[in-house]
């Protein structure tokens, strides 16, 4: 896949949950006041005036002192601990319910499970979950008669007693025993299949250590590479290419490392000195080249490295031209390039000879209503992932032989999907085959993996996520509706509910999710834990607002910079539409957003607090103006092309008009839960902490306002799979409590 740039990107965690089928209208509930027992008083953060002046405008931030880049200040840590204690106190009366809910969540998971094996060389590679264990095992098995067993949609990994045995390459559970947080974000097998390089994060700060181990015995090979990103690739059997970051965690240097040598002697292949650009690394599906991309939000240019001769360094594939962005793949004698420009905003697909990259041949022209999202390249085929009218599409093309001219593409074959709204993404495929693997899900269809034969059009499901507890997809309805924004734009909404539990008369509770930044597409995805709400009579909806990429590049362009307000007014329009169409009422409308989606939450809460009953803001980017004025904060310089540079007066005043911390008012707000991660490198913990402190000082209501800061986590919260489920139970408990839908302790769930 084309790599998403480093950003305050969203988190979508697929969790499982199994509630009872009680209607919310028949639950015997306990009130908020009776559920808390002896409640602590809310913390009152001290006020220390911090004046900031620009363009004659003075802002006073009384809670600026909460920012401590070292994360060691006793005063700051004490305040965060007080907030956590207050949250525990307010929710103490619902702890029994939360624990039972967590049991339901876990009860829907098939704890002992494996991923769909993928073929790579002479092996099947896959991951395994063990019952009761938080983390993965990375495994492989030898393919019997590999040279005589071509890839097929019917291929199945043999596991009998006489078949090649399973070999566990790495058990994350053993590694994680020494750490409170543990995450592996890269697991790369060397070309000869004898070594593995993996990138490990033990704090949640996304600063990685790369270890190399011998596959057969698990022994370390050489010293680890420290303070690197998770972008690491094998050039050949004894050479790695990796990326490091500068002091503001901007990926800026590409390095060449020879196994057996010290990291201090590694060769720097490229240094991106422009602090508005970040670099990334990807290996071609053909395994013959590595691509280094340097990008901001509007421009991207590419270098390539010959994997057989990495010491020759980088060569320019596409030049640095402001406003032109490109991504590359390789097959045979050609590079395949997706190129976007201001004129060709939804991108075109080009090919150029490897030995003369200046000569390009158009393969798929730019189309105003169809966006080229991604490609997967094979020895004889090309799969193109597109978007049209807000929905993803996949088109498979047969390519001419490598030694034949590449001047055009034959008519492609589109893959059909059954749901009205859905998600489809590329998965690991074998380059020298005709089998395209992709993942598919919808709001009612569990995550599924398919193999598709691009020669015959045959599609075979390889795995459907097991959802225990009697789940039946036919009991759920998915819909697509359109809300009219304030400027007349039609905004799509994806909706799901359980058909025998909702009334559709305005009395049903509804959770509305939104994001709307970075051109990220929030396609309708399955989340087993969401059943805990749907099976209690909730409706779930996604507002596909501007600033995202669902409707093409211009959808994004019309929700950024000096058009960012469209993101917030689109979300409000979607909420109003759902109320007008009697999906819910203001008294039953809950909203959720994370990271940049937390900016959305903060903004709409300030603009229309009367519209919502409950809000959850996860690791929210809520101090936008102050953060974007400070180039020492991670991501700031690279995101001036997303939000605008507030050191320029026009952007300063525009951002100030929506930055959540700067727009908190003396007014009533709904019930609000905010989360933070102490080691979060994307949204500093102090942003949600300041937001809560100022809200508590200013708001005029008695509704719940809670902050939960994870001390051993970063942007993605805790790392273990069951720990994440516990967090989901906690969030749902808060929502249900705010709606007065939690049964008495003596009642069953």
XYZ file of C-alpha atoms in Angstrom:
749
model
C 0.000 0.000 0.000
C 0.956 3.597 -0.375
C 2.117 4.726 3.024
C 0.046 7.278 4.942
C 2.220 10.197 5.965
C 3.155 10.690 9.573
C 0.198 12.446 11.177
C -2.151 12.685 14.096
C -3.880 9.738 12.509
C -6.918 8.015 13.814
C -7.072 4.742 15.688
C -9.553 2.079 14.716
C -9.418 -0.851 17.087
C -11.513 -3.859 16.181
C -12.779 -5.229 19.473
C -15.412 -7.829 20.342
C -18.381 -7.492 22.656
C -21.489 -9.546 23.452
C -24.326 -7.815 25.285
C -27.789 -8.995 26.136
C -30.671 -8.113 23.851
C -32.581 -6.014 26.359
C -34.239 -2.963 24.850
C -32.943 0.306 26.323
C -36.525 1.363 26.887
C -37.173 -1.554 29.247
C -33.951 -1.496 31.270
C -34.324 -0.684 34.943
C -31.514 1.812 35.399
C -29.831 3.675 38.178
C -29.305 7.401 38.040
C -25.919 9.037 37.761
C -26.160 10.397 41.277
C -26.931 7.056 42.872
C -24.176 5.159 41.093
C -21.108 6.945 42.315
C -21.052 6.221 46.028
C -18.779 8.562 47.910
C -17.497 10.746 45.140
C -14.329 12.814 45.199
C -14.464 16.477 44.326
C -13.178 17.161 40.816
C -9.556 18.278 40.643
C -9.036 22.009 40.213
C -5.803 22.599 38.321
C -3.865 25.578 39.583
C -3.824 28.619 37.325
C -0.516 30.117 36.228
C -0.940 32.922 33.734
C 0.905 32.368 30.465
C 0.414 35.220 27.974
C 0.840 34.679 24.251
C 0.617 37.619 21.853
C 0.598 37.641 18.068
C -0.791 40.088 15.504
C -1.990 42.293 18.369
C -4.086 39.453 19.778
C -3.431 38.284 23.350
C -4.301 34.800 24.534
C -3.941 33.707 28.154
C -3.326 30.015 28.838
C -3.579 29.396 32.581
C -2.793 25.705 32.142
C 0.275 25.908 29.923
C 2.302 24.617 32.882
C 0.779 21.165 32.360
C 3.133 20.642 29.426
C 6.251 18.797 30.568
C 8.220 17.352 27.664
C 10.224 15.123 30.024
C 7.062 13.576 31.504
C 8.782 13.582 34.923
C 7.430 16.663 36.745
C 6.035 15.501 40.118
C 3.470 18.299 40.062
C 2.173 17.420 36.606
C 2.124 13.674 37.286
C 0.312 14.297 40.578
C -2.369 16.315 38.803
C -2.885 13.590 36.188
C -3.129 10.999 38.968
C -5.780 13.134 40.665
C -7.769 13.232 37.435
C -7.544 9.447 37.123
C -8.632 9.018 40.739
C -11.590 11.330 40.194
C -12.610 9.363 37.093
C -12.419 6.110 39.057
C -14.496 7.683 41.821
C -17.252 8.900 39.494
C -17.441 5.494 37.817
C -16.954 3.398 40.950
C -20.641 2.533 41.109
C -20.504 1.072 37.597
C -17.295 -0.936 38.027
C -19.213 -4.181 38.455
C -21.068 -3.520 35.212
C -17.820 -2.631 33.432
C -16.187 -5.868 34.580
C -19.164 -7.896 33.389
C -19.093 -6.032 30.100
C -15.418 -6.863 29.691
C -16.272 -10.550 30.196
C -18.802 -10.234 27.404
C -16.207 -8.627 25.169
C -13.715 -11.361 25.784
C -16.410 -13.978 25.428
C -16.946 -13.040 21.786
C -13.311 -13.580 20.852
C -11.911 -16.812 19.518
C -8.827 -16.521 21.675
C -6.911 -19.390 20.050
C -6.647 -18.426 16.390
C -4.271 -17.901 13.472
C -4.152 -15.419 10.626
C -4.507 -16.543 7.017
C -1.060 -17.869 6.019
C 0.600 -16.083 3.126
C 3.207 -17.559 0.823
C 6.619 -15.978 0.721
C 9.279 -17.992 -1.054
C 9.324 -21.600 0.216
C 7.320 -20.872 3.373
C 3.890 -20.050 4.698
C 4.114 -17.163 7.167
C 1.369 -16.323 9.664
C 0.654 -15.124 13.194
C -0.985 -17.018 16.023
C -2.970 -15.936 19.064
C -2.891 -18.204 22.108
C -5.695 -18.560 24.607
C -5.250 -16.146 27.488
C -2.240 -14.410 25.929
C -2.092 -10.690 25.104
C 0.305 -10.796 22.164
C 1.090 -12.622 18.932
C 3.399 -15.427 17.948
C 5.077 -15.052 14.536
C 5.263 -18.456 12.823
C 6.060 -20.230 9.591
C 5.836 -23.662 7.958
C 7.706 -25.041 4.985
C 5.573 -25.428 1.840
C 5.710 -29.090 0.761
C 7.063 -29.424 -2.775
C 7.196 -25.652 -3.064
C 8.517 -25.602 -6.642
C 5.716 -27.914 -7.784
C 2.891 -26.167 -5.872
C 1.837 -22.956 -7.621
C -0.322 -20.373 -5.867
C -4.049 -20.993 -6.115
C -7.191 -19.552 -4.557
C -7.725 -23.068 -3.177
C -4.276 -23.257 -1.582
C -4.411 -24.440 2.046
C -1.527 -24.794 4.472
C -1.169 -28.488 5.422
C -1.020 -29.044 9.196
C -1.174 -32.811 9.519
C 1.210 -34.947 11.592
C 3.208 -35.894 8.508
C 3.429 -32.332 7.176
C 6.255 -29.851 7.869
C 6.001 -28.678 11.495
C 5.206 -25.181 12.717
C 8.178 -23.073 13.716
C 7.652 -20.156 16.105
C 10.033 -17.420 14.999
C 9.163 -14.903 17.707
C 6.778 -14.969 20.668
C 5.795 -11.422 21.607
C 4.360 -12.669 24.904
C 7.832 -13.619 26.097
C 9.336 -10.327 24.972
C 6.508 -8.318 26.554
C 7.051 -9.822 30.016
C 9.744 -7.242 30.710
C 7.615 -4.247 29.682
C 4.348 -2.551 30.591
C 3.880 -1.606 26.943
C 4.984 -3.715 23.979
C 4.402 -3.276 20.263
C 6.028 -4.662 17.112
C 5.279 -2.571 14.012
C 7.629 -4.176 11.488
C 8.518 -7.841 10.988
C 10.720 -8.297 7.918
C 12.124 -11.602 6.665
C 15.450 -11.506 4.830
C 15.464 -12.538 1.142
C 17.138 -15.867 1.991
C 14.614 -16.488 4.829
C 17.383 -16.999 7.389
C 16.986 -13.754 9.359
C 14.215 -11.503 10.642
C 14.426 -7.796 11.480
C 11.681 -6.467 13.729
C 10.965 -2.990 15.130
C 10.035 -2.873 18.811
C 8.438 -0.063 20.880
C 8.416 -0.563 24.667
C 6.995 2.806 25.771
C 4.357 3.870 23.267
C 6.423 6.846 22.094
C 6.918 5.333 18.608
C 10.707 5.468 18.926
C 11.768 1.990 17.882
C 14.628 -0.434 18.346
C 15.295 -2.815 15.449
C 16.498 -6.293 16.399
C 17.826 -8.896 13.965
C 17.483 -12.560 14.910
C 18.336 -15.918 13.406
C 15.028 -17.421 12.297
C 15.835 -20.990 13.287
C 17.284 -20.484 16.755
C 16.022 -17.011 17.664
C 19.497 -15.797 18.628
C 20.301 -12.102 18.123
C 22.502 -11.212 15.151
C 24.659 -8.180 15.842
C 23.672 -5.236 18.005
C 20.200 -3.671 17.722
C 19.606 -0.408 15.871
C 18.326 2.179 18.351
C 16.221 5.356 18.102
C 14.811 4.544 14.680
C 11.371 4.533 13.038
C 9.513 1.349 12.171
C 10.472 1.827 8.502
C 13.072 -0.883 7.933
C 13.686 -3.058 4.851
C 16.170 -5.665 3.704
C 18.172 -4.586 0.666
C 19.816 -7.998 0.471
C 20.658 -10.841 2.853
C 23.149 -8.895 4.941
C 22.113 -5.252 4.445
C 19.301 -3.223 6.010
C 17.955 0.200 5.084
C 16.248 2.172 7.841
C 15.135 5.676 8.867
C 15.888 7.862 11.882
C 14.194 11.002 13.211
C 15.312 14.445 14.271
C 14.698 16.058 17.655
C 11.024 16.757 16.843
C 10.485 13.125 15.782
C 10.380 13.984 12.075
C 11.686 11.101 9.922
C 14.589 12.825 8.164
C 17.492 10.438 7.402
C 17.869 7.183 5.457
C 20.675 4.853 6.523
C 22.453 1.781 5.142
C 23.473 -0.835 7.716
C 25.733 -3.824 7.080
C 25.148 -6.692 9.498
C 28.061 -7.186 11.856
C 29.014 -3.507 11.886
C 28.257 -0.888 14.516
C 25.376 1.527 13.945
C 27.775 4.452 14.340
C 29.504 3.426 11.106
C 26.297 3.247 9.026
C 26.135 5.259 5.813
C 23.611 8.088 5.527
C 22.014 7.749 2.091
C 19.801 10.832 2.306
C 19.048 13.700 4.686
C 15.810 15.653 4.217
C 16.676 19.079 5.598
C 13.335 20.776 4.876
C 11.516 20.500 8.205
C 8.106 20.537 6.519
C 8.902 17.208 4.801
C 9.103 13.685 6.238
C 10.556 10.596 4.599
C 9.385 6.996 4.357
C 10.636 3.688 2.979
C 9.026 0.864 1.031
C 10.259 -2.189 -0.851
C 8.751 -3.031 -4.224
C 6.581 -6.124 -4.539
C 9.155 -7.408 -7.017
C 11.772 -7.152 -4.216
C 14.209 -5.572 -6.704
C 14.020 -1.947 -5.545
C 13.508 0.163 -2.469
C 11.634 3.462 -2.690
C 12.347 6.447 -0.459
C 9.598 9.060 -0.470
C 9.847 12.603 0.886
C 6.546 14.378 1.387
C 4.423 17.025 2.944
C 0.660 17.226 2.502
C 0.723 18.533 -1.086
C 4.087 17.436 -2.533
C 5.857 14.075 -2.688
C 8.949 13.015 -4.614
C 10.695 9.645 -4.826
C 14.155 8.111 -4.945
C 14.894 4.477 -5.741
C 17.625 2.107 -4.575
C 18.712 -0.996 -6.468
C 18.345 -3.685 -3.787
C 21.165 -5.724 -5.310
C 23.543 -2.726 -5.131
C 22.412 -0.552 -2.215
C 25.881 0.899 -1.808
C 25.316 2.746 -5.095
C 22.916 4.971 -3.187
C 19.722 6.777 -4.167
C 18.657 7.797 -7.647
C 15.881 10.239 -8.473
C 12.693 8.625 -9.769
C 10.353 11.631 -9.618
C 11.685 15.158 -9.062
C 10.728 17.601 -6.323
C 8.028 19.801 -7.891
C 5.770 21.768 -5.567
C 2.171 20.572 -5.838
C 2.993 17.246 -7.517
C 2.873 14.036 -5.466
C 3.893 10.592 -6.683
C 4.082 7.005 -5.439
C 5.936 4.156 -7.149
C 5.824 0.407 -7.755
C 8.010 -1.825 -9.940
C 7.600 -4.711 -12.365
C 10.039 -5.917 -15.001
C 11.436 -3.078 -17.086
C 9.068 -0.433 -15.752
C 8.217 1.652 -12.751
C 4.503 2.285 -12.256
C 3.754 5.734 -10.829
C 0.620 7.220 -9.340
C 0.916 10.968 -9.885
C -1.299 13.672 -8.434
C -1.236 17.369 -9.271
C -3.500 20.358 -8.856
C -4.887 19.709 -12.331
C -5.068 15.918 -11.960
C -6.306 15.993 -8.366
C -7.669 12.418 -8.332
C -4.403 11.074 -9.774
C -3.333 9.328 -12.950
C -1.330 6.118 -13.397
C 1.845 6.262 -15.494
C 4.605 3.860 -16.457
C 8.229 4.710 -17.208
C 11.220 2.568 -18.216
C 13.624 1.744 -15.411
C 16.536 2.914 -17.562
C 14.888 6.231 -18.554
C 12.507 7.550 -15.910
C 11.937 10.795 -17.814
C 9.799 9.018 -20.421
C 6.290 8.334 -19.117
C 3.329 6.522 -20.657
C -0.216 7.162 -19.332
C -1.974 3.922 -18.383
C -5.026 5.256 -16.541
C -5.944 8.907 -17.145
C -7.169 11.324 -14.518
C -10.932 11.183 -13.931
C -12.825 13.877 -12.053
C -15.179 11.462 -10.296
C -12.878 8.487 -9.723
C -9.844 8.631 -7.466
C -6.916 6.218 -7.776
C -6.257 5.194 -4.184
C -3.666 2.427 -4.409
C -2.246 -0.339 -6.572
C -0.943 -3.872 -6.121
C 1.513 -4.983 -8.780
C 2.222 -8.558 -9.892
C 4.448 -10.216 -12.462
C 1.579 -10.377 -14.955
C -1.231 -8.360 -13.394
C -2.138 -5.022 -11.879
C -4.855 -4.435 -9.268
C -6.054 -0.833 -8.890
C -7.919 0.349 -5.810
C -10.216 3.242 -6.692
C -12.939 5.353 -5.095
C -16.131 6.448 -6.821
C -19.061 8.219 -5.163
C -17.566 7.509 -1.765
C -17.200 3.738 -2.223
C -14.024 1.692 -2.809
C -13.613 -0.362 -5.979
C -11.011 -2.892 -7.116
C -10.173 -3.353 -10.825
C -7.853 -6.159 -12.011
C -5.867 -5.803 -15.257
C -3.796 -8.309 -17.216
C -0.406 -6.908 -18.211
C 1.530 -7.695 -21.393
C 4.637 -9.839 -21.098
C 7.624 -8.068 -19.582
C 9.507 -8.042 -22.888
C 6.532 -6.534 -24.775
C 5.845 -2.771 -25.074
C 3.725 -1.275 -22.294
C 1.601 1.342 -24.013
C -1.869 0.878 -22.518
C -4.039 -1.365 -20.344
C -6.667 -3.803 -21.554
C -10.152 -3.486 -20.099
C -10.058 -4.421 -16.460
C -12.347 -6.689 -14.478
C -14.142 -5.166 -11.458
C -14.625 -7.213 -8.310
C -18.203 -7.215 -7.018
C -19.099 -6.586 -3.363
C -22.417 -7.385 -1.702
C -22.988 -4.720 0.964
C -24.285 -1.207 0.209
C -21.395 0.258 2.235
C -18.167 -1.589 3.002
C -14.393 -1.532 3.427
C -11.838 -3.258 1.184
C -8.061 -3.108 1.588
C -5.027 -4.827 0.024
C -3.457 -7.731 1.892
C -0.146 -9.570 1.497
C -0.050 -11.151 -1.971
C 2.515 -13.242 -3.850
C 4.126 -11.206 -6.661
C 4.764 -14.175 -8.959
C 1.155 -15.325 -9.004
C -2.268 -14.341 -10.343
C -3.831 -14.323 -6.855
C -4.889 -10.997 -5.366
C -5.537 -11.137 -1.638
C -7.686 -8.471 -0.009
C -9.554 -7.913 3.229
C -13.239 -7.015 3.285
C -15.737 -6.011 5.931
C -18.843 -3.918 6.409
C -20.831 -2.616 9.339
C -22.476 -6.051 9.576
C -19.868 -8.304 7.924
C -16.928 -9.449 10.103
C -13.395 -8.974 8.799
C -12.901 -11.394 5.924
C -9.897 -12.350 3.787
C -10.408 -13.269 0.124
C -8.167 -14.677 -2.575
C -9.162 -13.564 -6.073
C -7.816 -15.202 -9.242
C -7.218 -12.374 -11.702
C -7.151 -14.836 -14.624
C -10.490 -16.509 -13.996
C -12.383 -14.079 -11.768
C -12.808 -16.776 -9.126
C -13.000 -15.492 -5.571
C -12.573 -17.693 -2.486
C -13.031 -16.609 1.120
C -10.006 -17.747 3.132
C -11.201 -16.653 6.557
C -14.044 -14.792 8.244
C -13.399 -13.415 11.712
C -15.141 -15.651 14.239
C -17.637 -13.775 16.403
C -18.835 -16.001 19.221
C -22.129 -15.611 21.031
C -24.639 -16.352 18.288
C -23.933 -13.403 15.989
C -26.112 -13.414 12.855
C -25.318 -10.750 10.241
C -28.811 -11.015 8.736
C -30.271 -9.462 11.896
C -28.549 -6.142 11.158
C -29.423 -3.473 8.594
C -26.879 -1.194 6.915
C -27.897 1.974 5.118
C -26.367 4.913 3.317
C -27.949 8.329 3.670
C -27.010 11.866 2.641
C -27.150 14.982 4.783
C -27.204 18.459 3.278
C -24.395 20.678 4.562
C -24.807 24.404 5.170
C -23.415 25.180 1.685
C -25.618 22.585 -0.021
C -22.970 19.839 -0.250
C -24.325 16.299 0.127
C -22.469 14.464 2.913
C -22.699 10.641 3.055
C -23.593 8.839 6.291
C -23.165 5.087 6.860
C -25.643 3.567 9.313
C -26.134 0.184 11.011
C -28.658 -1.102 13.545
C -30.295 -4.302 14.699
C -33.626 -4.347 12.927
C -35.739 -5.949 15.669
C -34.526 -3.603 18.413
C -34.919 -0.088 17.047
C -38.057 2.007 16.744
C -36.798 4.671 14.309
C -39.114 7.169 15.965
C -36.496 9.375 17.622
C -36.372 7.340 20.824
C -33.316 5.220 19.933
C -29.828 6.021 21.239
C -27.280 6.703 18.488
C -23.476 6.896 18.412
C -22.113 9.121 15.629
C -18.438 8.709 14.709
C -16.378 11.285 12.827
C -12.807 12.067 11.768
C -12.423 14.338 8.718
C -8.686 15.039 8.356
C -5.542 14.047 6.414
C -7.579 12.665 3.479
C -8.165 9.552 5.594
C -11.119 7.468 4.437
C -13.309 6.225 7.290
C -14.931 3.397 5.408
C -17.641 1.374 7.191
C -15.754 -1.316 9.081
C -16.887 -4.157 11.319
C -16.159 -3.913 15.018
C -17.372 -6.804 17.124
C -17.433 -4.756 20.327
C -19.950 -2.428 18.675
C -22.489 -5.233 19.060
C -22.671 -4.314 22.739
C -24.383 -1.125 21.644
C -26.324 -2.417 18.645
C -27.746 -5.294 20.670
C -28.925 -2.818 23.266
C -30.904 -0.891 20.705
C -28.252 1.608 19.607
C -27.864 2.891 16.079
C -24.278 3.467 14.920
C -23.433 5.985 12.195
C -20.307 7.341 10.501
C -20.304 10.898 9.160
C -18.042 10.926 6.068
C -17.253 14.617 6.400
C -15.008 16.857 4.333
C -11.343 16.778 5.267
C -11.400 13.015 4.774
C -10.811 11.350 1.424
C -13.980 9.324 0.947
C -15.285 11.397 -1.984
C -11.947 12.078 -3.655
C -9.112 14.561 -3.339
C -11.300 17.661 -3.522
C -13.354 16.343 -0.582
C -10.139 16.608 1.391
C -9.118 19.971 -0.052
C -12.491 21.421 0.935
C -11.949 20.423 4.569
C -8.450 21.751 5.285
C -6.596 25.070 5.518
C -9.061 27.972 5.339
C -11.926 25.566 4.640
C -11.480 23.511 7.819
C -14.754 24.801 9.249
C -16.527 22.609 6.675
C -15.391 19.567 8.646
C -17.223 20.747 11.739
C -20.340 22.110 10.052
C -20.635 18.880 7.999
C -20.644 16.855 11.215
C -23.286 19.117 12.742
C -25.363 18.778 9.569
C -25.147 14.981 9.807
C -26.249 15.101 13.446
C -29.180 17.371 12.591
C -30.176 15.095 9.698
C -30.233 12.030 11.954
C -32.448 13.891 14.418
C -34.759 15.217 11.698
C -35.125 11.742 10.197
C -35.987 10.384 13.661
C -33.001 8.078 13.998
C -32.470 9.691 17.414
C -33.058 12.829 19.452
C -30.706 15.313 21.085
C -31.286 13.485 24.365
C -30.005 10.232 22.844
C -27.226 11.441 20.516
C -23.678 10.387 21.453
C -20.554 11.337 19.479
C -17.035 9.928 19.211
C -13.762 11.017 17.624
C -10.099 10.258 18.218
C -6.876 12.164 17.596
C -7.672 14.652 14.799
C -11.210 13.365 15.261
C -10.852 14.650 18.820
C -10.304 18.116 17.344
C -13.649 17.574 15.641
C -15.221 16.641 18.979
C -13.851 19.695 20.762
C -14.933 22.069 18.007
C -18.502 20.820 17.627
C -18.932 20.710 21.413
C -18.051 24.396 21.563
C -20.219 25.247 18.553
C -23.330 23.195 19.327
C -23.192 21.676 22.827
C -27.004 21.565 22.877
C -27.034 19.010 20.062
C -25.376 16.145 21.937
C -25.927 14.141 25.112
C -22.556 12.386 25.411
C -19.124 12.858 23.825
C -15.994 10.695 23.852
C -12.758 12.359 22.701
C -9.808 9.965 22.492
C -6.290 11.477 22.599
C -7.811 14.651 21.125
C -5.849 17.303 19.227
C -7.602 20.161 21.021
C -4.907 22.827 21.524
C -4.435 23.271 17.799
C -3.383 26.910 17.629
C -0.764 26.801 20.388
C 0.657 23.534 19.061
C 0.895 24.724 15.463
C 2.689 27.885 16.611
C 5.428 25.805 18.272
C 7.854 24.154 15.809
C 9.566 22.273 18.673
C 6.497 20.036 19.112
C 6.504 16.803 17.057
C 4.521 16.981 13.789
C 4.069 20.770 13.876
C 6.338 21.701 10.956
C 5.124 18.852 8.754
C 1.498 19.775 9.385
C 1.548 23.418 8.351
C 0.430 22.063 4.971
C -2.588 20.447 6.673
C -3.926 23.132 9.002
C -2.045 26.181 7.788
C 0.845 28.061 9.383
C -0.596 30.328 12.117
C 2.559 32.428 12.050
C 0.742 33.986 9.081
C -2.046 36.291 10.226
C -4.818 34.881 8.038
C -4.252 31.357 9.331
C -3.795 32.550 12.911
C -7.240 34.126 13.133
C -8.922 31.304 11.221
C -7.431 28.589 13.453
C -8.203 30.566 16.585
C -11.870 30.552 15.570
C -12.065 26.732 15.867
C -9.185 25.612 18.120
C -11.128 23.889 20.942
C -9.104 25.123 23.946
C -9.400 28.701 22.674
C -13.183 28.538 22.244
C -14.440 27.043 25.493
C -17.379 29.146 26.647
C -19.445 29.675 29.770
C -22.272 27.395 28.671
C -23.740 23.966 29.302
C -21.858 21.016 27.803
C -22.889 17.349 27.490
C -21.299 14.495 29.421
C -17.683 14.254 28.221
C -14.985 11.584 28.557
C -11.452 12.448 27.411
C -8.452 10.096 27.237
C -4.706 10.751 26.947
C -1.465 8.771 26.741
C 1.479 10.078 28.734
C 4.018 9.029 26.078
C 1.879 10.010 23.078
C 4.225 11.563 20.448
C 1.411 12.684 18.136
C -0.906 14.498 20.551
C 0.896 15.528 23.715
C -0.954 14.454 26.871
C -1.089 18.119 27.973
C -3.595 18.989 25.222
C -6.465 16.861 26.576
C -5.394 17.742 30.137
C -5.633 21.485 29.420
C -8.941 21.027 27.627
C -10.475 19.290 30.638
C -9.004 21.761 33.140
C -10.354 24.789 31.258
C -13.721 23.145 30.616
C -14.107 22.339 34.296
C -13.338 25.953 35.195
C -15.694 27.454 32.606
C -18.726 25.268 31.915
C -22.035 25.899 33.676
C -23.546 22.400 33.926
C -23.202 19.502 36.362
C -22.657 16.830 33.725
C -19.767 14.411 33.964
C -16.377 15.627 32.704
C -13.713 12.950 33.064
C -10.072 12.575 32.021
C -8.322 9.202 31.882
C -4.567 9.354 31.260
C -2.712 6.110 30.588
C 0.737 6.407 32.151
C 2.156 3.403 30.307
C 0.910 4.099 26.812
C 1.092 6.427 23.821
C -1.248 7.389 21.008
C -2.744 3.916 20.622
C -3.427 3.376 24.330
C -2.401 0.108 25.962
C -0.764 -2.533 23.837
C -2.238 -5.888 24.896
C -5.322 -7.156 23.080
C -7.261 -7.777 26.296
C -6.109 -4.449 27.727
C -7.656 -2.770 24.692
C -10.894 -4.646 25.269
C -10.946 -3.439 28.860
C -10.625 0.133 27.610
C -13.558 -0.394 25.250
C -15.674 -1.700 28.119
C -14.720 1.404 30.096
C -15.776 3.760 27.283
C -19.077 1.983 26.676
C -19.797 1.976 30.395
C -19.372 5.752 30.454
C -21.729 6.200 27.489
C -24.378 3.916 28.972
C -24.102 5.608 32.360
C -24.549 9.036 30.809
C -27.690 7.778 29.053
C -28.953 6.235 32.304
C -28.980 2.794 30.678
C -26.976 0.763 33.181
C -29.116 -1.803 35.017
C -29.169 -2.038 38.790
C -26.310 -4.183 40.167
C -28.736 -6.967 41.032
C -30.001 -7.149 37.448
C -28.422 -9.263 34.752
C -26.738 -7.674 31.787
